[in-house]
mmCIF file of C-alpha atoms in Angstrom:
data_model
loop_
_atom_site.group_PDB
_atom_site.id
_atom_site.type_symbol
_atom_site.label_atom_id
_atom_site.label_comp_id
_atom_site.label_asym_id
_atom_site.label_seq_id
_atom_site.Cartn_x
_atom_site.Cartn_y
_atom_site.Cartn_z
ATOM 1 C CA MET Q 573 0.630 31.994 0.118
ATOM 2 C CA ALA Q 574 4.016 32.801 -1.439
ATOM 3 C CA TYR Q 575 5.675 35.171 1.011
ATOM 4 C CA THR Q 576 9.123 36.564 0.315
ATOM 5 C CA SER Q 577 11.986 38.442 1.941
ATOM 6 C CA ILE Q 578 12.503 40.504 -1.245
ATOM 7 C CA ASP Q 579 9.629 42.949 -1.665
ATOM 8 C CA ASP Q 580 11.439 44.982 -4.349
ATOM 9 C CA PRO Q 581 13.197 42.698 -6.840
ATOM 10 C CA SER Q 582 14.474 45.777 -8.741
ATOM 11 C CA ALA Q 583 17.103 46.122 -6.013
ATOM 12 C CA TYR Q 584 18.702 42.930 -7.368
ATOM 13 C CA PHE Q 585 17.619 42.588 -11.004
ATOM 14 C CA GLN Q 586 16.585 45.093 -13.674
ATOM 15 C CA THR Q 587 16.133 45.281 -17.438
ATOM 16 C CA ALA Q 588 16.998 48.507 -19.258
ATOM 17 C CA LEU Q 589 16.158 49.405 -22.855
ATOM 18 C CA TYR Q 590 18.217 52.022 -24.667
ATOM 19 C CA THR Q 591 19.033 53.379 -28.114
ATOM 20 C CA GLY Q 592 22.638 53.512 -29.248
ATOM 21 C CA ASP Q 593 24.081 56.916 -30.145
ATOM 22 C CA GLY Q 594 27.533 55.904 -31.375
ATOM 23 C CA ALA Q 595 29.147 58.325 -28.925
ATOM 24 C CA SER Q 596 32.239 57.625 -26.868
ATOM 25 C CA SER Q 597 30.223 57.800 -23.644
ATOM 26 C CA ASN Q 598 26.554 56.819 -23.407
ATOM 27 C CA ALA Q 599 25.285 56.588 -19.818
ATOM 28 C CA ILE Q 600 22.275 54.318 -19.259
ATOM 29 C CA THR Q 601 20.146 54.857 -16.139
ATOM 30 C CA ASN Q 602 17.877 52.184 -14.708
ATOM 31 C CA GLY Q 603 14.192 52.874 -14.131
ATOM 32 C CA GLY Q 604 13.332 50.492 -11.289
ATOM 33 C CA ASN Q 605 12.029 51.380 -7.853
ATOM 34 C CA SER Q 606 15.536 50.913 -6.422
ATOM 35 C CA ASP Q 607 18.901 52.079 -7.692
ATOM 36 C CA LEU Q 608 20.941 49.181 -9.034
ATOM 37 C CA GLN Q 609 24.666 49.194 -9.757
ATOM 38 C CA PRO Q 610 25.145 46.056 -11.846
ATOM 39 C CA ASP Q 611 27.693 43.402 -10.970
ATOM 40 C CA TRP Q 612 26.649 41.199 -13.888
ATOM 41 C CA LEU Q 613 25.670 42.985 -17.083
ATOM 42 C CA TRP Q 614 24.340 41.239 -20.216
ATOM 43 C CA ILE Q 615 23.769 43.416 -23.307
ATOM 44 C CA LYS Q 616 22.138 42.409 -26.619
ATOM 45 C CA ASN Q 617 21.555 44.449 -29.765
ATOM 46 C CA ARG Q 618 17.898 43.937 -30.633
ATOM 47 C CA SER Q 619 18.067 45.562 -34.089
ATOM 48 C CA SER Q 620 21.106 44.078 -35.797
ATOM 49 C CA SER Q 621 22.405 40.655 -36.678
ATOM 50 C CA GLY Q 622 25.861 39.437 -37.590
ATOM 51 C CA GLY Q 623 29.017 41.015 -36.225
ATOM 52 C CA THR Q 624 27.321 43.800 -34.241
ATOM 53 C CA GLY Q 625 24.876 41.611 -32.357
ATOM 54 C CA PRO Q 626 26.666 39.402 -29.827
ATOM 55 C CA ASN Q 627 25.261 38.560 -26.423
ATOM 56 C CA ILE Q 628 27.969 40.374 -24.495
ATOM 57 C CA ILE Q 629 28.673 39.755 -20.799
ATOM 58 C CA PHE Q 630 30.505 41.908 -18.239
ATOM 59 C CA ASP Q 631 30.948 41.652 -14.483
ATOM 60 C CA SER Q 632 32.419 43.824 -11.751
ATOM 61 C CA THR Q 633 34.934 41.197 -10.617
ATOM 62 C CA ARG Q 634 36.738 41.057 -13.956
ATOM 63 C CA GLY Q 635 36.139 44.774 -14.619
ATOM 64 C CA PRO Q 636 33.938 46.679 -17.079
ATOM 65 C CA THR Q 637 36.267 46.534 -20.099
ATOM 66 C CA LYS Q 638 36.489 42.734 -20.147
ATOM 67 C CA ASP Q 639 33.745 40.796 -21.904
ATOM 68 C CA LEU Q 640 32.649 37.324 -22.906
ATOM 69 C CA HIS Q 641 30.028 36.356 -25.484
ATOM 70 C CA THR Q 642 27.379 33.779 -24.605
ATOM 71 C CA ASN Q 643 26.914 32.961 -28.306
ATOM 72 C CA ASN Q 644 30.434 31.617 -28.901
ATOM 73 C CA ASN Q 645 33.356 29.838 -27.256
ATOM 74 C CA GLU Q 646 35.903 32.626 -27.621
ATOM 75 C CA ALA Q 647 38.283 33.709 -24.882
ATOM 76 C CA GLU Q 648 37.739 36.886 -22.872
ATOM 77 C CA HIS Q 649 38.072 40.134 -24.836
ATOM 78 C CA THR Q 650 39.467 43.430 -23.526
ATOM 79 C CA ASN Q 651 37.927 46.525 -25.103
ATOM 80 C CA SER Q 652 37.827 49.958 -23.483
ATOM 81 C CA ASN Q 653 35.040 51.035 -25.869
ATOM 82 C CA THR Q 654 32.419 48.513 -24.742
ATOM 83 C CA CYS Q 655 31.355 48.877 -21.106
ATOM 84 C CA LYS Q 656 33.270 51.793 -19.603
ATOM 85 C CA SER Q 657 31.876 51.766 -16.065
ATOM 86 C CA PHE Q 658 29.282 50.370 -13.670
ATOM 87 C CA ASN Q 659 27.393 53.334 -12.212
ATOM 88 C CA THR Q 660 25.324 53.810 -9.052
ATOM 89 C CA ASP Q 661 22.118 53.224 -11.034
ATOM 90 C CA GLY Q 662 23.169 51.829 -14.403
ATOM 91 C CA PHE Q 663 26.258 51.738 -16.588
ATOM 92 C CA THR Q 664 28.120 53.609 -19.326
ATOM 93 C CA VAL Q 665 29.019 52.194 -22.730
ATOM 94 C CA GLY Q 666 31.536 53.455 -25.289
ATOM 95 C CA ASP Q 667 31.337 53.678 -29.067
ATOM 96 C CA SER Q 668 31.682 49.961 -29.809
ATOM 97 C CA GLY Q 669 28.984 48.845 -32.219
ATOM 98 C CA ALA Q 670 28.377 45.757 -30.090
ATOM 99 C CA VAL Q 671 26.893 47.885 -27.294
ATOM 100 C CA ASN Q 672 26.204 51.352 -28.771
ATOM 101 C CA ASN Q 673 25.711 51.234 -32.545
ATOM 102 C CA ASN Q 674 24.026 54.485 -33.595
ATOM 103 C CA THR Q 675 20.175 54.306 -33.684
ATOM 104 C CA ASP Q 676 20.101 50.574 -32.878
ATOM 105 C CA ASN Q 677 17.893 49.308 -30.047
ATOM 106 C CA PHE Q 678 19.557 47.476 -27.148
ATOM 107 C CA VAL Q 679 18.479 45.596 -24.051
ATOM 108 C CA ALA Q 680 20.592 45.250 -20.907
ATOM 109 C CA TRP Q 681 19.855 42.684 -18.194
ATOM 110 C CA GLN Q 682 21.520 43.419 -14.857
ATOM 111 C CA TRP Q 683 22.064 41.551 -11.592
ATOM 112 C CA LYS Q 684 23.501 42.781 -8.303
ATOM 113 C CA ALA Q 685 26.089 40.784 -6.353
ATOM 114 C CA ASN Q 686 28.377 42.539 -3.839
ATOM 115 C CA GLY Q 687 29.394 45.778 -5.537
ATOM 116 C CA GLY Q 688 32.616 44.308 -6.896
ATOM 117 C CA THR Q 689 34.014 43.448 -3.454
ATOM 118 C CA THR Q 690 35.435 39.915 -3.515
ATOM 119 C CA THR Q 691 36.410 37.374 -0.895
ATOM 120 C CA SER Q 692 39.061 34.687 -1.204
ATOM 121 C CA GLY Q 693 37.813 31.116 -1.344
ATOM 122 C CA GLY Q 694 40.233 30.385 1.468
ATOM 123 C CA GLY Q 695 39.949 26.963 3.052
ATOM 124 C CA ASN Q 696 36.591 26.156 1.451
ATOM 125 C CA ASP Q 697 38.014 25.105 -1.902
ATOM 126 C CA SER Q 698 40.864 23.176 -3.478
ATOM 127 C CA VAL Q 699 41.537 24.931 -6.801
ATOM 128 C CA SER Q 700 44.711 26.984 -7.105
ATOM 129 C CA THR Q 701 43.087 30.348 -6.363
ATOM 130 C CA SER Q 702 39.505 31.574 -6.234
ATOM 131 C CA THR Q 703 37.461 34.629 -5.302
ATOM 132 C CA HIS Q 704 33.755 35.221 -4.979
ATOM 133 C CA GLN Q 705 31.496 38.200 -4.525
ATOM 134 C CA ALA Q 706 28.183 36.986 -3.213
ATOM 135 C CA ASN Q 707 24.789 38.426 -2.410
ATOM 136 C CA THR Q 708 23.244 35.968 -0.003
ATOM 137 C CA THR Q 709 19.928 37.861 0.048
ATOM 138 C CA SER Q 710 19.280 37.455 -3.689
ATOM 139 C CA GLY Q 711 21.224 34.198 -4.054
ATOM 140 C CA PHE Q 712 23.747 35.312 -6.676
ATOM 141 C CA SER Q 713 27.541 35.205 -6.771
ATOM 142 C CA VAL Q 714 30.325 35.886 -9.259
ATOM 143 C CA VAL Q 715 33.220 33.462 -8.856
ATOM 144 C CA THR Q 716 36.672 33.488 -10.441
ATOM 145 C CA TYR Q 717 39.162 30.671 -10.099
ATOM 146 C CA THR Q 718 42.319 29.141 -11.532
ATOM 147 C CA GLY Q 719 41.983 25.498 -12.468
ATOM 148 C CA ASN Q 720 44.238 22.734 -11.152
ATOM 149 C CA GLY Q 721 43.405 19.973 -13.640
ATOM 150 C CA THR Q 722 42.401 17.588 -10.859
ATOM 151 C CA ALA Q 723 39.149 15.630 -10.693
ATOM 152 C CA GLY Q 724 37.198 16.435 -7.548
ATOM 153 C CA ALA Q 725 38.455 20.014 -7.280
ATOM 154 C CA THR Q 726 36.122 22.226 -5.260
ATOM 155 C CA VAL Q 727 35.354 25.935 -5.708
ATOM 156 C CA ALA Q 728 33.798 28.162 -3.026
ATOM 157 C CA HIS Q 729 30.720 30.108 -4.218
ATOM 158 C CA GLY Q 730 29.917 32.145 -1.106
ATOM 159 C CA LEU Q 731 26.130 31.776 -1.234
ATOM 160 C CA GLY Q 732 25.655 29.956 2.057
ATOM 161 C CA ALA Q 733 22.956 27.941 0.275
ATOM 162 C CA VAL Q 734 22.987 25.209 -2.364
ATOM 163 C CA PRO Q 735 23.064 26.747 -5.868
ATOM 164 C CA GLN Q 736 20.562 25.398 -8.391
ATOM 165 C CA ILE Q 737 22.515 26.960 -11.283
ATOM 166 C CA VAL Q 738 26.258 27.143 -11.950
ATOM 167 C CA LEU Q 739 27.235 28.717 -15.283
ATOM 168 C CA LEU Q 740 30.952 28.789 -16.041
ATOM 169 C CA LYS Q 741 33.338 29.790 -18.839
ATOM 170 C CA ARG Q 742 37.079 29.491 -19.419
ATOM 171 C CA ARG Q 743 38.471 32.988 -19.964
ATOM 172 C CA ASP Q 744 42.090 32.625 -21.081
ATOM 173 C CA ALA Q 745 41.720 30.411 -24.166
ATOM 174 C CA SER Q 746 39.283 30.063 -27.041
ATOM 175 C CA GLY Q 747 37.502 26.871 -28.035
ATOM 176 C CA HIS Q 748 35.942 26.272 -24.621
ATOM 177 C CA THR Q 749 32.156 26.230 -24.393
ATOM 178 C CA TRP Q 750 29.919 27.648 -21.689
ATOM 179 C CA GLN Q 751 29.000 24.892 -19.204
ATOM 180 C CA MET Q 752 25.794 24.973 -17.133
ATOM 181 C CA TYR Q 753 24.806 22.857 -14.164
ATOM 182 C CA HIS Q 754 21.017 22.980 -13.752
ATOM 183 C CA HIS Q 755 19.669 21.111 -10.749
ATOM 184 C CA SER Q 756 16.682 19.683 -12.649
ATOM 185 C CA LEU Q 757 19.102 17.745 -14.889
ATOM 186 C CA GLY Q 758 20.979 16.202 -11.971
ATOM 187 C CA ASN Q 759 24.720 16.218 -11.461
ATOM 188 C CA THR Q 760 25.573 13.895 -14.369
ATOM 189 C CA HIS Q 761 24.329 16.181 -17.156
ATOM 190 C CA TYR Q 762 25.064 19.716 -18.307
ATOM 191 C CA LEU Q 763 24.039 22.218 -20.969
ATOM 192 C CA GLN Q 764 26.129 24.514 -23.174
ATOM 193 C CA LEU Q 765 24.840 28.092 -23.345
ATOM 194 C CA ASN Q 766 26.526 28.902 -26.666
ATOM 195 C CA ASN Q 767 24.911 26.101 -28.664
ATOM 196 C CA THR Q 768 21.595 24.345 -29.213
ATOM 197 C CA ASP Q 769 22.511 20.834 -28.045
ATOM 198 C CA ALA Q 770 20.347 18.797 -25.738
ATOM 199 C CA ALA Q 771 21.625 18.152 -22.229
ATOM 200 C CA LEU Q 772 24.876 16.204 -22.422
ATOM 201 C CA ASP Q 773 25.918 13.285 -20.260
ATOM 202 C CA GLY Q 774 29.300 14.119 -18.787
ATOM 203 C CA GLU Q 775 31.357 14.616 -15.644
ATOM 204 C CA VAL Q 776 31.936 18.363 -15.956
ATOM 205 C CA PHE Q 777 30.691 18.777 -12.388
ATOM 206 C CA ASN Q 778 32.278 15.497 -11.285
ATOM 207 C CA ASP Q 779 28.834 13.867 -10.880
ATOM 208 C CA THR Q 780 28.590 15.800 -7.619
ATOM 209 C CA THR Q 781 25.728 18.025 -6.486
ATOM 210 C CA PRO Q 782 26.891 21.455 -5.238
ATOM 211 C CA SER Q 783 26.851 22.020 -1.493
ATOM 212 C CA SER Q 784 26.038 25.168 0.451
ATOM 213 C CA SER Q 785 29.726 26.122 0.282
ATOM 214 C CA VAL Q 786 31.287 24.705 -2.930
ATOM 215 C CA PHE Q 787 30.682 23.262 -6.388
ATOM 216 C CA THR Q 788 32.839 20.415 -7.660
ATOM 217 C CA LEU Q 789 34.653 19.942 -10.987
ATOM 218 C CA HIS Q 790 36.257 17.155 -12.977
ATOM 219 C CA ASP Q 791 39.639 17.605 -14.679
ATOM 220 C CA PHE Q 792 38.345 18.805 -18.079
ATOM 221 C CA SER Q 793 40.168 21.704 -19.723
ATOM 222 C CA THR Q 794 36.881 23.487 -20.412
ATOM 223 C CA SER Q 795 35.989 23.767 -16.713
ATOM 224 C CA ASN Q 796 39.163 22.976 -14.753
ATOM 225 C CA GLY Q 797 42.194 23.095 -17.036
ATOM 226 C CA ASN Q 798 45.457 23.324 -15.130
ATOM 227 C CA ASN Q 799 46.401 27.016 -14.706
ATOM 228 C CA GLY Q 800 43.412 28.079 -16.811
ATOM 229 C CA THR Q 801 41.384 31.070 -15.610
ATOM 230 C CA PHE Q 802 37.609 30.798 -15.253
ATOM 231 C CA VAL Q 803 34.516 32.732 -14.243
ATOM 232 C CA ALA Q 804 31.338 31.197 -12.826
ATOM 233 C CA TYR Q 805 27.919 32.693 -12.087
ATOM 234 C CA CYS Q 806 26.036 30.864 -9.328
ATOM 235 C CA PHE Q 807 22.363 31.130 -8.353
ATOM 236 C CA ALA Q 808 20.410 29.834 -5.375
ATOM 237 C CA GLU Q 809 16.611 30.074 -5.422
ATOM 238 C CA LYS Q 810 14.973 32.744 -3.279
ATOM 239 C CA GLN Q 811 11.234 32.522 -2.664
ATOM 240 C CA GLY Q 812 9.341 35.269 -4.423
ATOM 241 C CA TYR Q 813 12.408 36.382 -6.421
ATOM 242 C CA SER Q 814 13.973 33.533 -8.420
ATOM 243 C CA LYS Q 815 13.019 30.071 -9.617
ATOM 244 C CA PHE Q 816 14.920 27.462 -11.656
ATOM 245 C CA GLY Q 817 13.145 24.331 -12.818
ATOM 246 C CA SER Q 818 11.715 22.302 -15.689
ATOM 247 C CA TYR Q 819 8.382 21.563 -17.362
ATOM 248 C CA THR Q 820 6.965 19.326 -20.110
ATOM 249 C CA GLY Q 821 5.759 20.902 -23.351
ATOM 250 C CA ASN Q 822 2.385 19.994 -24.867
ATOM 251 C CA GLY Q 823 2.758 21.343 -28.418
ATOM 252 C CA ASN Q 824 -0.209 23.734 -28.498
ATOM 253 C CA ALA Q 825 -1.108 27.367 -27.781
ATOM 254 C CA ASP Q 826 -2.728 26.406 -24.477
ATOM 255 C CA GLY Q 827 0.683 25.460 -23.166
ATOM 256 C CA PRO Q 828 1.850 24.513 -19.687
ATOM 257 C CA PHE Q 829 1.606 26.968 -16.823
ATOM 258 C CA VAL Q 830 4.756 27.158 -14.694
ATOM 259 C CA TYR Q 831 4.303 28.395 -11.142
ATOM 260 C CA THR Q 832 7.150 30.590 -9.878
ATOM 261 C CA GLY Q 833 5.593 32.389 -6.909
ATOM 262 C CA PHE Q 834 6.179 35.803 -8.498
ATOM 263 C CA LYS Q 835 5.417 37.915 -11.550
ATOM 264 C CA PRO Q 836 8.395 37.256 -13.857
ATOM 265 C CA ALA Q 837 10.559 40.081 -15.147
ATOM 266 C CA TRP Q 838 12.923 37.796 -17.095
ATOM 267 C CA VAL Q 839 12.688 34.189 -18.284
ATOM 268 C CA ILE Q 840 15.063 32.013 -20.300
ATOM 269 C CA LEU Q 841 13.728 28.742 -21.756
ATOM 270 C CA LYS Q 842 15.682 25.845 -23.291
ATOM 271 C CA ARG Q 843 14.591 22.400 -24.435
ATOM 272 C CA SER Q 844 16.896 20.044 -22.571
ATOM 273 C CA SER Q 845 15.640 16.830 -24.189
ATOM 274 C CA GLY Q 846 16.562 17.912 -27.735
ATOM 275 C CA VAL Q 847 18.139 20.505 -30.001
ATOM 276 C CA ALA Q 848 16.748 24.038 -29.541
ATOM 277 C CA ASP Q 849 17.757 27.657 -28.971
ATOM 278 C CA TRP Q 850 17.990 29.468 -25.648
ATOM 279 C CA ASN Q 851 14.953 31.797 -25.741
ATOM 280 C CA ILE Q 852 14.859 34.940 -23.594
ATOM 281 C CA PHE Q 853 11.764 36.995 -22.712
ATOM 282 C CA ASP Q 854 11.397 39.978 -20.392
ATOM 283 C CA ASN Q 855 8.764 42.445 -19.202
ATOM 284 C CA LYS Q 856 10.223 45.523 -20.935
ATOM 285 C CA ARG Q 857 10.353 44.575 -24.618
ATOM 286 C CA PRO Q 858 7.290 44.565 -26.967
ATOM 287 C CA GLY Q 859 4.466 42.146 -26.377
ATOM 288 C CA TYR Q 860 1.745 42.139 -23.765
ATOM 289 C CA ASN Q 861 0.530 38.685 -22.881
ATOM 290 C CA GLU Q 862 1.497 37.093 -24.947
ATOM 291 C CA THR Q 863 5.032 38.388 -24.726
ATOM 292 C CA ASN Q 864 6.437 37.426 -28.096
ATOM 293 C CA ALA Q 865 9.678 39.373 -28.584
ATOM 294 C CA ARG Q 866 12.360 36.774 -28.051
ATOM 295 C CA LEU Q 867 16.127 36.936 -28.173
ATOM 296 C CA ARG Q 868 18.510 33.997 -28.234
ATOM 297 C CA ALA Q 869 21.490 33.612 -25.933
ATOM 298 C CA ASN Q 870 23.256 31.285 -28.360
ATOM 299 C CA ASP Q 871 23.366 33.455 -31.506
ATOM 300 C CA THR Q 872 23.642 37.025 -32.807
ATOM 301 C CA THR Q 873 20.257 37.326 -34.505
ATOM 302 C CA ALA Q 874 17.955 40.279 -33.954
ATOM 303 C CA GLU Q 875 14.798 40.203 -31.887
ATOM 304 C CA SER Q 876 12.114 37.995 -33.409
ATOM 305 C CA THR Q 877 8.403 37.409 -32.873
ATOM 306 C CA SER Q 878 8.291 34.261 -34.976
ATOM 307 C CA ASP Q 879 6.907 31.133 -33.272
ATOM 308 C CA ALA Q 880 7.340 32.573 -29.792
ATOM 309 C CA GLY Q 881 5.035 33.574 -26.998
ATOM 310 C CA VAL Q 882 4.636 33.366 -23.246
ATOM 311 C CA ASP Q 883 2.239 35.001 -20.802
ATOM 312 C CA LEU Q 884 3.960 36.680 -17.851
ATOM 313 C CA LEU Q 885 1.430 36.275 -15.028
ATOM 314 C CA SER Q 886 1.207 37.333 -11.391
ATOM 315 C CA ASN Q 887 2.488 33.990 -10.128
ATOM 316 C CA GLY Q 888 4.348 32.416 -13.070
ATOM 317 C CA PHE Q 889 4.386 32.102 -16.819
ATOM 318 C CA LYS Q 890 2.406 30.184 -19.425
ATOM 319 C CA CYS Q 891 3.681 29.009 -22.799
ATOM 320 C CA ARG Q 892 1.412 30.039 -25.683
ATOM 321 C CA LEU Q 893 3.550 29.281 -28.710
ATOM 322 C CA GLY Q 894 7.102 28.190 -29.307
ATOM 323 C CA SER Q 895 7.937 24.863 -30.879
ATOM 324 C CA GLU Q 896 11.443 25.231 -29.437
ATOM 325 C CA PHE Q 897 10.277 25.410 -25.813
ATOM 326 C CA ASN Q 898 6.798 23.866 -25.981
ATOM 327 C CA ALA Q 899 6.974 20.929 -28.382
ATOM 328 C CA SER Q 900 4.864 17.964 -27.354
ATOM 329 C CA SER Q 901 6.370 15.695 -24.682
ATOM 330 C CA THR Q 902 9.659 17.601 -24.542
ATOM 331 C CA THR Q 903 11.483 18.483 -21.329
ATOM 332 C CA ASN Q 904 12.429 22.140 -20.994
ATOM 333 C CA ILE Q 905 14.441 23.982 -18.355
ATOM 334 C CA TYR Q 906 13.974 27.568 -17.258
ATOM 335 C CA MET Q 907 15.476 30.350 -15.180
ATOM 336 C CA ALA Q 908 13.177 33.145 -13.978
ATOM 337 C CA PHE Q 909 13.604 36.356 -11.966
ATOM 338 C CA ALA Q 910 10.875 38.520 -10.488
ATOM 339 C CA GLU Q 911 9.297 41.845 -11.274
ATOM 340 C CA SER Q 912 7.307 41.540 -8.062
ATOM 341 C CA PRO Q 913 6.500 38.732 -5.606
ATOM 342 C CA PHE Q 914 3.089 37.055 -5.835
ATOM 343 C CA VAL Q 915 2.548 38.008 -2.200
ATOM 344 C CA SER Q 916 4.729 40.565 -0.406
ATOM 345 C CA SER Q 917 6.295 40.019 3.006
ATOM 346 C CA LYS Q 918 3.309 41.936 4.427
ATOM 347 C CA GLY Q 919 0.770 39.665 2.689
ATOM 348 C CA VAL Q 920 -0.115 42.067 -0.139
ATOM 349 C CA PRO Q 921 -0.823 40.246 -3.446
ATOM 350 C CA THR Q 922 0.518 41.495 -6.769
ATOM 351 C CA THR Q 923 -1.511 41.888 -9.970
ATOM 352 C CA ALA Q 924 -1.243 40.171 -13.349
ATOM 353 C CA ARG Q 925 0.511 41.878 -16.208
#
């Protein structure tokens, strides 16, 4: 039985849907069982494509007015009209079309870390400076650091457990891609969130598996440029709440079932053995087993139901369609977060969607 220490995942992750009103202040309130003040906020316009539809990222370490886009390699932007504040149970956006275009439909994915309170990396790392705000219960931390351009540099993540995911981005200069360590690929390969490439063979993470205290970097400008400023989002698996792994596609509608130990609230799927988009599904947008409303982390396109479908089940997910994440004999990676555990800490089972 899949017991957990997190009976209410909405205390640590929530999805909110909202309609833009074009106003200078649009407060969005979460609807989960617990209040959640986001420390990592990811907003996507579901209705529009082109210039008003970036995947736009904020966090409480850098501050609400500073954003990065997962669909490109641009430097950090500062805009007081995007995210204006992180609230006790949600957030407020301004009149920027990227987050509040009038009558457009938006989705916001939100994770809790440590309420914006950071800790210095101190003696646990070797980069010039670093901070982290970590939630050891949910296994999530936001890390900022200044690179030193030295192979073997270490960065403290604060999780007290080995992270299975490290996602990092250079903030101070454009032309630097998003770099992801995913444990199922090993420490010699990485993925780039802003493009469709297969897993790449490279020493971004210095061919070194993260430890329970630090992750390690090579001397590349994209991940450890001397005096460059960076942000990293780190995740350690927590039973009944989060799962990060891989599966093999079979190319048909009776696709593989992936056991997570919880009913998923959010899943991102990416073929790692070949070129494909980053496909995102959640339990709030249209579709009811199969869930077929997908968004892509690597581009600005609107929500689509073309060639996409997964079942969100009580204990995992099952691919139904999707040549990009279920082609025959392909290897695909995933990240998943829970709506509810398969079995609560008191032994109570959940139900299917």
